[in-house]
N, CA, C and O atoms as a GROMACS GRO file, in nm:
protein
  460
    1UNK      N    1   0.090  -0.133  -0.016
    1UNK     CA    2   0.008  -0.004  -0.004
    1UNK      C    3   0.067   0.130   0.013
    1UNK      O    4   0.143   0.158   0.106
    2UNK      N    5   0.035   0.204  -0.068
    2UNK     CA    6   0.132   0.330  -0.086
    2UNK      C    7   0.022   0.462   0.000
    2UNK      O    8  -0.097   0.478  -0.027
    3UNK      N    9   0.092   0.534   0.093
    3UNK     CA   10   0.000   0.620   0.151
    3UNK      C   11   0.062   0.774   0.150
    3UNK      O   12   0.165   0.794   0.213
    4UNK      N   13   0.009   0.861   0.090
    4UNK     CA   14   0.067   0.976   0.119
    4UNK      C   15  -0.028   1.074   0.180
    4UNK      O   16  -0.143   1.090   0.137
    5UNK      N   17   0.023   1.136   0.279
    5UNK     CA   18  -0.045   1.224   0.384
    5UNK      C   19   0.005   1.371   0.362
    5UNK      O   20   0.123   1.401   0.381
    6UNK      N   21  -0.084   1.455   0.323
    6UNK     CA   22  -0.073   1.611   0.360
    6UNK      C   23   0.079   1.635   0.279
    6UNK      O   24   0.178   1.700   0.314
    7UNK      N   25   0.058   1.570   0.182
    7UNK     CA   26   0.228   1.590   0.095
    7UNK      C   27   0.239   1.731   0.015
    7UNK      O   28   0.166   1.747  -0.083
    8UNK      N   29   0.309   1.809   0.045
    8UNK     CA   30   0.355   1.930  -0.050
    8UNK      C   31   0.490   1.927  -0.092
    8UNK      O   32   0.584   1.895  -0.019
    9UNK      N   33   0.499   1.961  -0.210
    9UNK     CA   34   0.615   2.026  -0.268
    9UNK      C   35   0.653   2.161  -0.290
    9UNK      O   36   0.580   2.208  -0.377
   10UNK      N   37   0.750   2.258  -0.240
   10UNK     CA   38   0.739   2.372  -0.292
   10UNK      C   39   0.887   2.377  -0.354
   10UNK      O   40   0.972   2.350  -0.268
   11UNK      N   41   0.931   2.401  -0.461
   11UNK     CA   42   1.040   2.416  -0.530
   11UNK      C   43   1.103   2.553  -0.484
   11UNK      O   44   1.033   2.654  -0.498
   12UNK      N   45   1.237   2.567  -0.426
   12UNK     CA   46   1.312   2.677  -0.356
   12UNK      C   47   1.305   2.792  -0.379
   12UNK      O   48   1.262   2.885  -0.311
   13UNK      N   49   1.360   2.788  -0.507
   13UNK     CA   50   1.418   2.900  -0.596
   13UNK      C   51   1.331   3.011  -0.615
   13UNK      O   52   1.348   3.131  -0.593
   14UNK      N   53   1.185   2.916  -0.682
   14UNK     CA   54   1.075   2.988  -0.751
   14UNK      C   55   0.973   3.051  -0.656
   14UNK      O   56   0.918   3.161  -0.670
   15UNK      N   57   0.952   2.939  -0.531
   15UNK     CA   58   0.864   2.944  -0.452
   15UNK      C   59   0.752   2.883  -0.484
   15UNK      O   60   0.652   2.895  -0.414
   16UNK      N   61   0.755   2.808  -0.596
   16UNK     CA   62   0.622   2.782  -0.693
   16UNK      C   63   0.614   2.630  -0.589
   16UNK      O   64   0.706   2.552  -0.565
   17UNK      N   65   0.485   2.625  -0.547
   17UNK     CA   66   0.378   2.496  -0.549
   17UNK      C   67   0.346   2.394  -0.643
   17UNK      O   68   0.257   2.402  -0.727
   18UNK      N   69   0.437   2.282  -0.623
   18UNK     CA   70   0.408   2.187  -0.749
   18UNK      C   71   0.286   2.097  -0.709
   18UNK      O   72   0.196   2.056  -0.783
   19UNK      N   73   0.304   2.077  -0.574
   19UNK     CA   74   0.172   1.982  -0.524
   19UNK      C   75   0.142   2.052  -0.370
   19UNK      O   76   0.235   2.102  -0.307
   20UNK      N   77   0.014   2.048  -0.322
   20UNK     CA   78  -0.048   2.116  -0.246
   20UNK      C   79  -0.106   2.051  -0.149
   20UNK      O   80  -0.224   2.085  -0.149
   21UNK      N   81  -0.085   1.975  -0.066
   21UNK     CA   82  -0.148   1.883   0.068
   21UNK      C   83  -0.228   1.772   0.007
   21UNK      O   84  -0.344   1.754   0.045
   22UNK      N   85  -0.172   1.697  -0.086
   22UNK     CA   86  -0.207   1.568  -0.146
   22UNK      C   87  -0.224   1.451  -0.052
   22UNK      O   88  -0.127   1.402   0.007
   23UNK      N   89  -0.336   1.411  -0.039
   23UNK     CA   90  -0.366   1.287   0.057
   23UNK      C   91  -0.429   1.197  -0.028
   23UNK      O   92  -0.537   1.225  -0.080
   24UNK      N   93  -0.361   1.071  -0.049
   24UNK     CA   94  -0.379   0.980  -0.142
   24UNK      C   95  -0.341   0.847  -0.106
   24UNK      O   96  -0.224   0.824  -0.075
   25UNK      N   97  -0.428   0.758  -0.107
   25UNK     CA   98  -0.382   0.607  -0.104
   25UNK      C   99  -0.383   0.502  -0.217
   25UNK      O  100  -0.485   0.512  -0.285
   26UNK      N  101  -0.303   0.411  -0.254
   26UNK     CA  102  -0.295   0.311  -0.330
   26UNK      C  103  -0.298   0.183  -0.287
   26UNK      O  104  -0.190   0.130  -0.259
   27UNK      N  105  -0.422   0.109  -0.274
   27UNK     CA  106  -0.440  -0.052  -0.196
   27UNK      C  107  -0.312  -0.137  -0.275
   27UNK      O  108  -0.244  -0.113  -0.375
   28UNK      N  109  -0.316  -0.236  -0.187
   28UNK     CA  110  -0.211  -0.366  -0.222
   28UNK      C  111  -0.255  -0.418  -0.348
   28UNK      O  112  -0.378  -0.431  -0.358
   29UNK      N  113  -0.178  -0.456  -0.458
   29UNK     CA  114  -0.216  -0.506  -0.560
   29UNK      C  115  -0.291  -0.420  -0.693
   29UNK      O  116  -0.340  -0.468  -0.794
   30UNK      N  117  -0.281  -0.280  -0.654
   30UNK     CA  118  -0.384  -0.217  -0.735
   30UNK      C  119  -0.296  -0.131  -0.828
   30UNK      O  120  -0.211  -0.056  -0.781
   31UNK      N  121  -0.321  -0.146  -0.992
   31UNK     CA  122  -0.253  -0.094  -1.071
   31UNK      C  123  -0.325   0.064  -1.110
   31UNK      O  124  -0.442   0.069  -1.150
   32UNK      N  125  -0.247   0.178  -1.093
   32UNK     CA  126  -0.291   0.287  -1.079
   32UNK      C  127  -0.263   0.417  -1.207
   32UNK      O  128  -0.150   0.464  -1.216
   33UNK      N  129  -0.354   0.456  -1.281
   33UNK     CA  130  -0.265   0.543  -1.370
   33UNK      C  131  -0.303   0.687  -1.290
   33UNK      O  132  -0.401   0.706  -1.218
   34UNK      N  133  -0.207   0.775  -1.322
   34UNK     CA  134  -0.189   0.925  -1.294
   34UNK      C  135  -0.186   1.018  -1.396
   34UNK      O  136  -0.085   1.046  -1.461
   35UNK      N  137  -0.323   1.078  -1.416
   35UNK     CA  138  -0.337   1.169  -1.522
   35UNK      C  139  -0.345   1.310  -1.482
   35UNK      O  140  -0.374   1.342  -1.367
   36UNK      N  141  -0.326   1.372  -1.547
   36UNK     CA  142  -0.356   1.553  -1.566
   36UNK      C  143  -0.296   1.633  -1.642
   36UNK      O  144  -0.199   1.584  -1.699
   37UNK      N  145  -0.324   1.759  -1.668
   37UNK     CA  146  -0.274   1.835  -1.747
   37UNK      C  147  -0.106   1.894  -1.706
   37UNK      O  148  -0.075   1.906  -1.588
   38UNK      N  149  -0.025   1.921  -1.800
   38UNK     CA  150   0.106   1.961  -1.802
   38UNK      C  151   0.113   2.064  -1.669
   38UNK      O  152   0.028   2.150  -1.649
   39UNK      N  153   0.220   2.042  -1.586
   39UNK     CA  154   0.208   2.123  -1.483
   39UNK      C  155   0.150   2.084  -1.331
   39UNK      O  156   0.193   2.130  -1.224
   40UNK      N  157   0.068   2.011  -1.345
   40UNK     CA  158  -0.018   1.956  -1.238
   40UNK      C  159   0.026   1.884  -1.096
   40UNK      O  160  -0.036   1.863  -0.991
   41UNK      N  161   0.175   1.851  -1.144
   41UNK     CA  162   0.239   1.799  -1.021
   41UNK      C  163   0.270   1.640  -1.019
   41UNK      O  164   0.329   1.586  -0.926
   42UNK      N  165   0.222   1.570  -1.133
   42UNK     CA  166   0.233   1.426  -1.179
   42UNK      C  167   0.354   1.371  -1.147
   42UNK      O  168   0.366   1.278  -1.066
   43UNK      N  169   0.478   1.443  -1.228
   43UNK     CA  170   0.603   1.407  -1.222
   43UNK      C  171   0.644   1.403  -1.077
   43UNK      O  172   0.683   1.306  -1.011
   44UNK      N  173   0.624   1.557  -1.033
   44UNK     CA  174   0.670   1.584  -0.854
   44UNK      C  175   0.636   1.462  -0.784
   44UNK      O  176   0.716   1.383  -0.733
   45UNK      N  177   0.497   1.451  -0.786
   45UNK     CA  178   0.450   1.328  -0.693
   45UNK      C  179   0.535   1.190  -0.692
   45UNK      O  180   0.568   1.130  -0.590
   46UNK      N  181   0.566   1.150  -0.830
   46UNK     CA  182   0.591   1.037  -0.855
   46UNK      C  183   0.740   1.009  -0.812
   46UNK      O  184   0.776   0.907  -0.754
   47UNK      N  185   0.845   1.142  -0.857
   47UNK     CA  186   0.964   1.135  -0.781
   47UNK      C  187   0.948   1.167  -0.637
   47UNK      O  188   1.045   1.125  -0.574
   48UNK      N  189   0.869   1.220  -0.570
   48UNK     CA  190   0.881   1.205  -0.419
   48UNK      C  191   0.831   1.022  -0.347
   48UNK      O  192   0.859   0.960  -0.245
   49UNK      N  193   0.745   0.996  -0.469
   49UNK     CA  194   0.694   0.840  -0.372
   49UNK      C  195   0.813   0.750  -0.419
   49UNK      O  196   0.825   0.647  -0.353
   50UNK      N  197   0.922   0.771  -0.540
   50UNK     CA  198   1.014   0.695  -0.537
   50UNK      C  199   1.135   0.761  -0.481
   50UNK      O  200   1.240   0.708  -0.518
   51UNK      N  201   1.145   0.853  -0.411
   51UNK     CA  202   1.246   0.890  -0.297
   51UNK      C  203   1.305   0.975  -0.399
   51UNK      O  204   1.353   1.063  -0.328
   52UNK      N  205   1.334   1.010  -0.523
   52UNK     CA  206   1.399   1.118  -0.597
   52UNK      C  207   1.410   1.236  -0.559
   52UNK      O  208   1.520   1.290  -0.566
   53UNK      N  209   1.268   1.323  -0.497
   53UNK     CA  210   1.260   1.430  -0.430
   53UNK      C  211   1.201   1.397  -0.278
   53UNK      O  212   1.116   1.311  -0.257
   54UNK      N  213   1.251   1.465  -0.194
   54UNK     CA  214   1.177   1.487  -0.072
   54UNK      C  215   1.066   1.579  -0.052
   54UNK      O  216   1.088   1.694  -0.091
   55UNK      N  217   0.933   1.552   0.008
   55UNK     CA  218   0.849   1.632   0.003
   55UNK      C  219   0.885   1.761   0.075
   55UNK      O  220   0.984   1.763   0.147
   56UNK      N  221   0.830   1.839   0.064
   56UNK     CA  222   0.864   2.004   0.166
   56UNK      C  223   0.782   1.949   0.286
   56UNK      O  224   0.824   1.971   0.400
   57UNK      N  225   0.678   1.885   0.268
   57UNK     CA  226   0.582   1.848   0.397
   57UNK      C  227   0.484   1.708   0.373
   57UNK      O  228   0.452   1.672   0.260
   58UNK      N  229   0.451   1.652   0.473
   58UNK     CA  230   0.352   1.538   0.447
   58UNK      C  231   0.474   1.444   0.472
   58UNK      O  232   0.595   1.463   0.488
   59UNK      N  233   0.375   1.313   0.469
   59UNK     CA  234   0.450   1.201   0.447
   59UNK      C  235   0.412   1.094   0.366
   59UNK      O  236   0.294   1.062   0.349
   60UNK      N  237   0.515   1.032   0.309
   60UNK     CA  238   0.480   0.914   0.198
   60UNK      C  239   0.533   0.781   0.253
   60UNK      O  240   0.649   0.769   0.293
   61UNK      N  241   0.427   0.665   0.254
   61UNK     CA  242   0.454   0.564   0.321
   61UNK      C  243   0.427   0.447   0.220
   61UNK      O  244   0.325   0.443   0.152
   62UNK      N  245   0.538   0.340   0.214
   62UNK     CA  246   0.519   0.232   0.146
   62UNK      C  247   0.523   0.101   0.220
   62UNK      O  248   0.617   0.072   0.294
   63UNK      N  249   0.414   0.019   0.198
   63UNK     CA  250   0.415  -0.065   0.306
   63UNK      C  251   0.453  -0.082   0.408
   63UNK      O  252   0.521  -0.180   0.440
   64UNK      N  253   0.412   0.026   0.496
   64UNK     CA  254   0.456   0.095   0.654
   64UNK      C  255   0.621   0.119   0.640
   64UNK      O  256   0.698   0.094   0.733
   65UNK      N  257   0.659   0.164   0.528
   65UNK     CA  258   0.791   0.237   0.541
   65UNK      C  259   0.805   0.373   0.495
   65UNK      O  260   0.779   0.408   0.380
   66UNK      N  261   0.844   0.445   0.583
   66UNK     CA  262   0.845   0.597   0.519
   66UNK      C  263   0.953   0.605   0.443
   66UNK      O  264   1.060   0.554   0.476
   67UNK      N  265   0.934   0.670   0.334
   67UNK     CA  266   1.057   0.702   0.208
   67UNK      C  267   1.143   0.812   0.250
   67UNK      O  268   1.255   0.815   0.199
   68UNK      N  269   1.110   0.906   0.334
   68UNK     CA  270   1.236   0.995   0.391
   68UNK      C  271   1.292   0.941   0.495
   68UNK      O  272   1.415   0.938   0.496
   69UNK      N  273   1.216   0.886   0.612
   69UNK     CA  274   1.282   0.839   0.733
   69UNK      C  275   1.358   0.716   0.696
   69UNK      O  276   1.468   0.710   0.751
   70UNK      N  277   1.330   0.620   0.620
   70UNK     CA  278   1.348   0.483   0.576
   70UNK      C  279   1.368   0.454   0.466
   70UNK      O  280   1.298   0.361   0.425
   71UNK      N  281   1.459   0.510   0.375
   71UNK     CA  282   1.420   0.529   0.207
   71UNK      C  283   1.462   0.386   0.138
   71UNK      O  284   1.393   0.341   0.048
   72UNK      N  285   1.572   0.322   0.182
   72UNK     CA  286   1.623   0.209   0.167
   72UNK      C  287   1.516   0.085   0.201
   72UNK      O  288   1.496  -0.007   0.121
   73UNK      N  289   1.464   0.093   0.305
   73UNK     CA  290   1.350  -0.024   0.268
   73UNK      C  291   1.226  -0.020   0.240
   73UNK      O  292   1.152  -0.117   0.228
   74UNK      N  293   1.192   0.120   0.227
   74UNK     CA  294   1.059   0.176   0.138
   74UNK      C  295   1.099   0.153  -0.019
   74UNK      O  296   1.002   0.121  -0.088
   75UNK      N  297   1.213   0.162  -0.081
   75UNK     CA  298   1.235   0.148  -0.218
   75UNK      C  299   1.246   0.019  -0.214
   75UNK      O  300   1.242  -0.026  -0.329
   76UNK      N  301   1.264  -0.092  -0.106
   76UNK     CA  302   1.281  -0.228  -0.149
   76UNK      C  303   1.124  -0.268  -0.185
   76UNK      O  304   1.102  -0.385  -0.216
   77UNK      N  305   1.018  -0.178  -0.180
   77UNK     CA  306   0.881  -0.240  -0.169
   77UNK      C  307   0.822  -0.214  -0.279
   77UNK      O  308   0.701  -0.236  -0.286
   78UNK      N  309   0.896  -0.159  -0.398
   78UNK     CA  310   0.827  -0.130  -0.530
   78UNK      C  311   0.918  -0.156  -0.619
   78UNK      O  312   1.032  -0.183  -0.582
   79UNK      N  313   0.885  -0.152  -0.752
   79UNK     CA  314   0.951  -0.141  -0.890
   79UNK      C  315   0.908  -0.019  -0.955
   79UNK      O  316   0.790   0.016  -0.948
   80UNK      N  317   0.996   0.048  -1.018
   80UNK     CA  318   0.975   0.171  -1.072
   80UNK      C  319   1.041   0.191  -1.242
   80UNK      O  320   1.164   0.202  -1.248
   81UNK      N  321   0.981   0.194  -1.339
   81UNK     CA  322   1.049   0.219  -1.474
   81UNK      C  323   1.043   0.409  -1.481
   81UNK      O  324   0.943   0.479  -1.466
   82UNK      N  325   1.149   0.443  -1.501
   82UNK     CA  326   1.133   0.586  -1.536
   82UNK      C  327   1.074   0.635  -1.684
   82UNK      O  328   1.079   0.577  -1.792
   83UNK      N  329   1.024   0.740  -1.653
   83UNK     CA  330   0.961   0.794  -1.806
   83UNK      C  331   1.107   0.834  -1.908
   83UNK      O  332   1.097   0.829  -2.030
   84UNK      N  333   1.208   0.863  -1.856
   84UNK     CA  334   1.322   0.875  -1.938
   84UNK      C  335   1.435   0.806  -1.941
   84UNK      O  336   1.526   0.863  -1.883
   85UNK      N  337   1.472   0.669  -2.003
   85UNK     CA  338   1.534   0.582  -1.975
   85UNK      C  339   1.660   0.609  -2.067
   85UNK      O  340   1.735   0.513  -2.087
   86UNK      N  341   1.688   0.722  -2.120
   86UNK     CA  342   1.812   0.754  -2.198
   86UNK      C  343   1.940   0.704  -2.161
   86UNK      O  344   2.030   0.698  -2.245
   87UNK      N  345   1.964   0.649  -1.979
   87UNK     CA  346   2.097   0.640  -1.966
   87UNK      C  347   2.097   0.495  -1.986
   87UNK      O  348   2.195   0.449  -1.927
   88UNK      N  349   2.021   0.392  -2.050
   88UNK     CA  350   2.028   0.276  -2.057
   88UNK      C  351   1.995   0.223  -2.244
   88UNK      O  352   1.961   0.112  -2.284
   89UNK      N  353   2.017   0.327  -2.311
   89UNK     CA  354   2.008   0.278  -2.444
   89UNK      C  355   2.128   0.213  -2.484
   89UNK      O  356   2.134   0.194  -2.605
   90UNK      N  357   2.247   0.164  -2.405
   90UNK     CA  358   2.359   0.077  -2.475
   90UNK      C  359   2.338  -0.056  -2.450
   90UNK      O  360   2.404  -0.146  -2.502
   91UNK      N  361   2.210  -0.080  -2.339
   91UNK     CA  362   2.195  -0.215  -2.278
   91UNK      C  363   2.046  -0.280  -2.383
   91UNK      O  364   1.965  -0.218  -2.452
   92UNK      N  365   2.063  -0.424  -2.354
   92UNK     CA  366   1.980  -0.504  -2.430
   92UNK      C  367   1.815  -0.459  -2.346
   92UNK      O  368   1.783  -0.396  -2.245
   93UNK      N  369   1.745  -0.529  -2.448
   93UNK     CA  370   1.594  -0.473  -2.390
   93UNK      C  371   1.580  -0.593  -2.253
   93UNK      O  372   1.509  -0.578  -2.154
   94UNK      N  373   1.676  -0.724  -2.284
   94UNK     CA  374   1.655  -0.825  -2.176
   94UNK      C  375   1.729  -0.757  -2.037
   94UNK      O  376   1.691  -0.781  -1.922
   95UNK      N  377   1.803  -0.699  -2.060
   95UNK     CA  378   1.897  -0.608  -1.978
   95UNK      C  379   1.836  -0.534  -1.867
   95UNK      O  380   1.846  -0.539  -1.744
   96UNK      N  381   1.754  -0.448  -1.973
   96UNK     CA  382   1.657  -0.312  -1.940
   96UNK      C  383   1.550  -0.419  -1.827
   96UNK      O  384   1.530  -0.394  -1.708
   97UNK      N  385   1.504  -0.511  -1.886
   97UNK     CA  386   1.396  -0.556  -1.800
   97UNK      C  387   1.424  -0.602  -1.656
   97UNK      O  388   1.361  -0.577  -1.553
   98UNK      N  389   1.543  -0.680  -1.678
   98UNK     CA  390   1.613  -0.758  -1.531
   98UNK      C  391   1.637  -0.605  -1.444
   98UNK      O  392   1.599  -0.605  -1.327
   99UNK      N  393   1.686  -0.505  -1.489
   99UNK     CA  394   1.720  -0.382  -1.406
   99UNK      C  395   1.596  -0.355  -1.356
   99UNK      O  396   1.606  -0.334  -1.235
  100UNK      N  397   1.459  -0.344  -1.404
  100UNK     CA  398   1.381  -0.269  -1.330
  100UNK      C  399   1.247  -0.360  -1.311
  100UNK      O  400   1.142  -0.313  -1.266
  101UNK      N  401   1.260  -0.470  -1.344
  101UNK     CA  402   1.140  -0.580  -1.316
  101UNK      C  403   1.172  -0.702  -1.236
  101UNK      O  404   1.119  -0.811  -1.254
  102UNK      N  405   1.272  -0.671  -1.137
  102UNK     CA  406   1.285  -0.774  -1.029
  102UNK      C  407   1.205  -0.749  -0.912
  102UNK      O  408   1.261  -0.678  -0.828
  103UNK      N  409   1.118  -0.778  -0.892
  103UNK     CA  410   1.026  -0.745  -0.786
  103UNK      C  411   0.927  -0.868  -0.752
  103UNK      O  412   0.884  -0.954  -0.830
  104UNK      N  413   0.902  -0.853  -0.619
  104UNK     CA  414   0.755  -0.947  -0.629
  104UNK      C  415   0.641  -0.964  -0.688
  104UNK      O  416   0.568  -0.866  -0.707
  105UNK      N  417   0.617  -1.047  -0.714
  105UNK     CA  418   0.487  -1.082  -0.814
  105UNK      C  419   0.395  -1.138  -0.728
  105UNK      O  420   0.277  -1.139  -0.764
  106UNK      N  421   0.432  -1.192  -0.601
  106UNK     CA  422   0.340  -1.265  -0.527
  106UNK      C  423   0.402  -1.345  -0.403
  106UNK      O  424   0.520  -1.316  -0.382
  107UNK      N  425   0.367  -1.404  -0.349
  107UNK     CA  426   0.384  -1.448  -0.218
  107UNK      C  427   0.519  -1.553  -0.271
  107UNK      O  428   0.509  -1.654  -0.342
  108UNK      N  429   0.685  -1.477  -0.196
  108UNK     CA  430   0.766  -1.562  -0.225
  108UNK      C  431   0.822  -1.568  -0.360
  108UNK      O  432   0.904  -1.659  -0.369
  109UNK      N  433   0.809  -1.513  -0.450
  109UNK     CA  434   0.792  -1.518  -0.599
  109UNK      C  435   0.870  -1.416  -0.649
  109UNK      O  436   0.829  -1.312  -0.596
  110UNK      N  437   0.972  -1.391  -0.733
  110UNK     CA  438   1.027  -1.299  -0.848
  110UNK      C  439   0.975  -1.313  -0.975
  110UNK      O  440   0.930  -1.418  -1.020
  111UNK      N  441   0.983  -1.169  -1.054
  111UNK     CA  442   0.940  -1.223  -1.181
  111UNK      C  443   1.096  -1.230  -1.210
  111UNK      O  444   1.191  -1.174  -1.154
  112UNK      N  445   1.085  -1.354  -1.363
  112UNK     CA  446   1.207  -1.391  -1.404
  112UNK      C  447   1.159  -1.384  -1.528
  112UNK      O  448   1.039  -1.397  -1.550
  113UNK      N  449   1.282  -1.356  -1.660
  113UNK     CA  450   1.250  -1.359  -1.762
  113UNK      C  451   1.253  -1.470  -1.831
  113UNK      O  452   1.359  -1.533  -1.828
  114UNK      N  453   1.149  -1.520  -1.906
  114UNK     CA  454   1.196  -1.672  -1.959
  114UNK      C  455   1.308  -1.717  -2.060
  114UNK      O  456   1.341  -1.654  -2.160
  115UNK      N  457   1.342  -1.796  -2.034
  115UNK     CA  458   1.457  -1.865  -2.106
  115UNK      C  459   1.410  -1.876  -2.287
  115UNK      O  460   1.487  -1.929  -2.367
   0.00000   0.00000   0.00000
C-alpha cells in the first residue's frame, strides 16, 4: 500500500508550489494511472513517491516504510520504470527488464525473464 498524507512540494528558488496538501492511498495489488494537465504535479509526485525528491511537508509511506525516514526499506517495496530511460540505451532489452522488473509478483516469488 502507498499512502501519501498531506504531501506538499515547494520548489525553493521559485517558491512555486508543485503539489499542495495531497492525501492519497493506493491499495495493495492495485494498478493506478496518474493523469492530468502539464504542470499539475504528476511527475513531482512520482519523484517524491520514489524518493528522488523529498516532500516539503507531509509523509509518504510504502508498505509501512517511510520514504524519507527509511528510504532503503521503502524502495525495496516497489519497482519503478522511469519515463526517460536514456541512460539505458546501450543495454539490451532483456538487461533493461532485469534492471527494473525484479520485484515480488506474489508470495515468495520474483518475476524472472523466460529463457
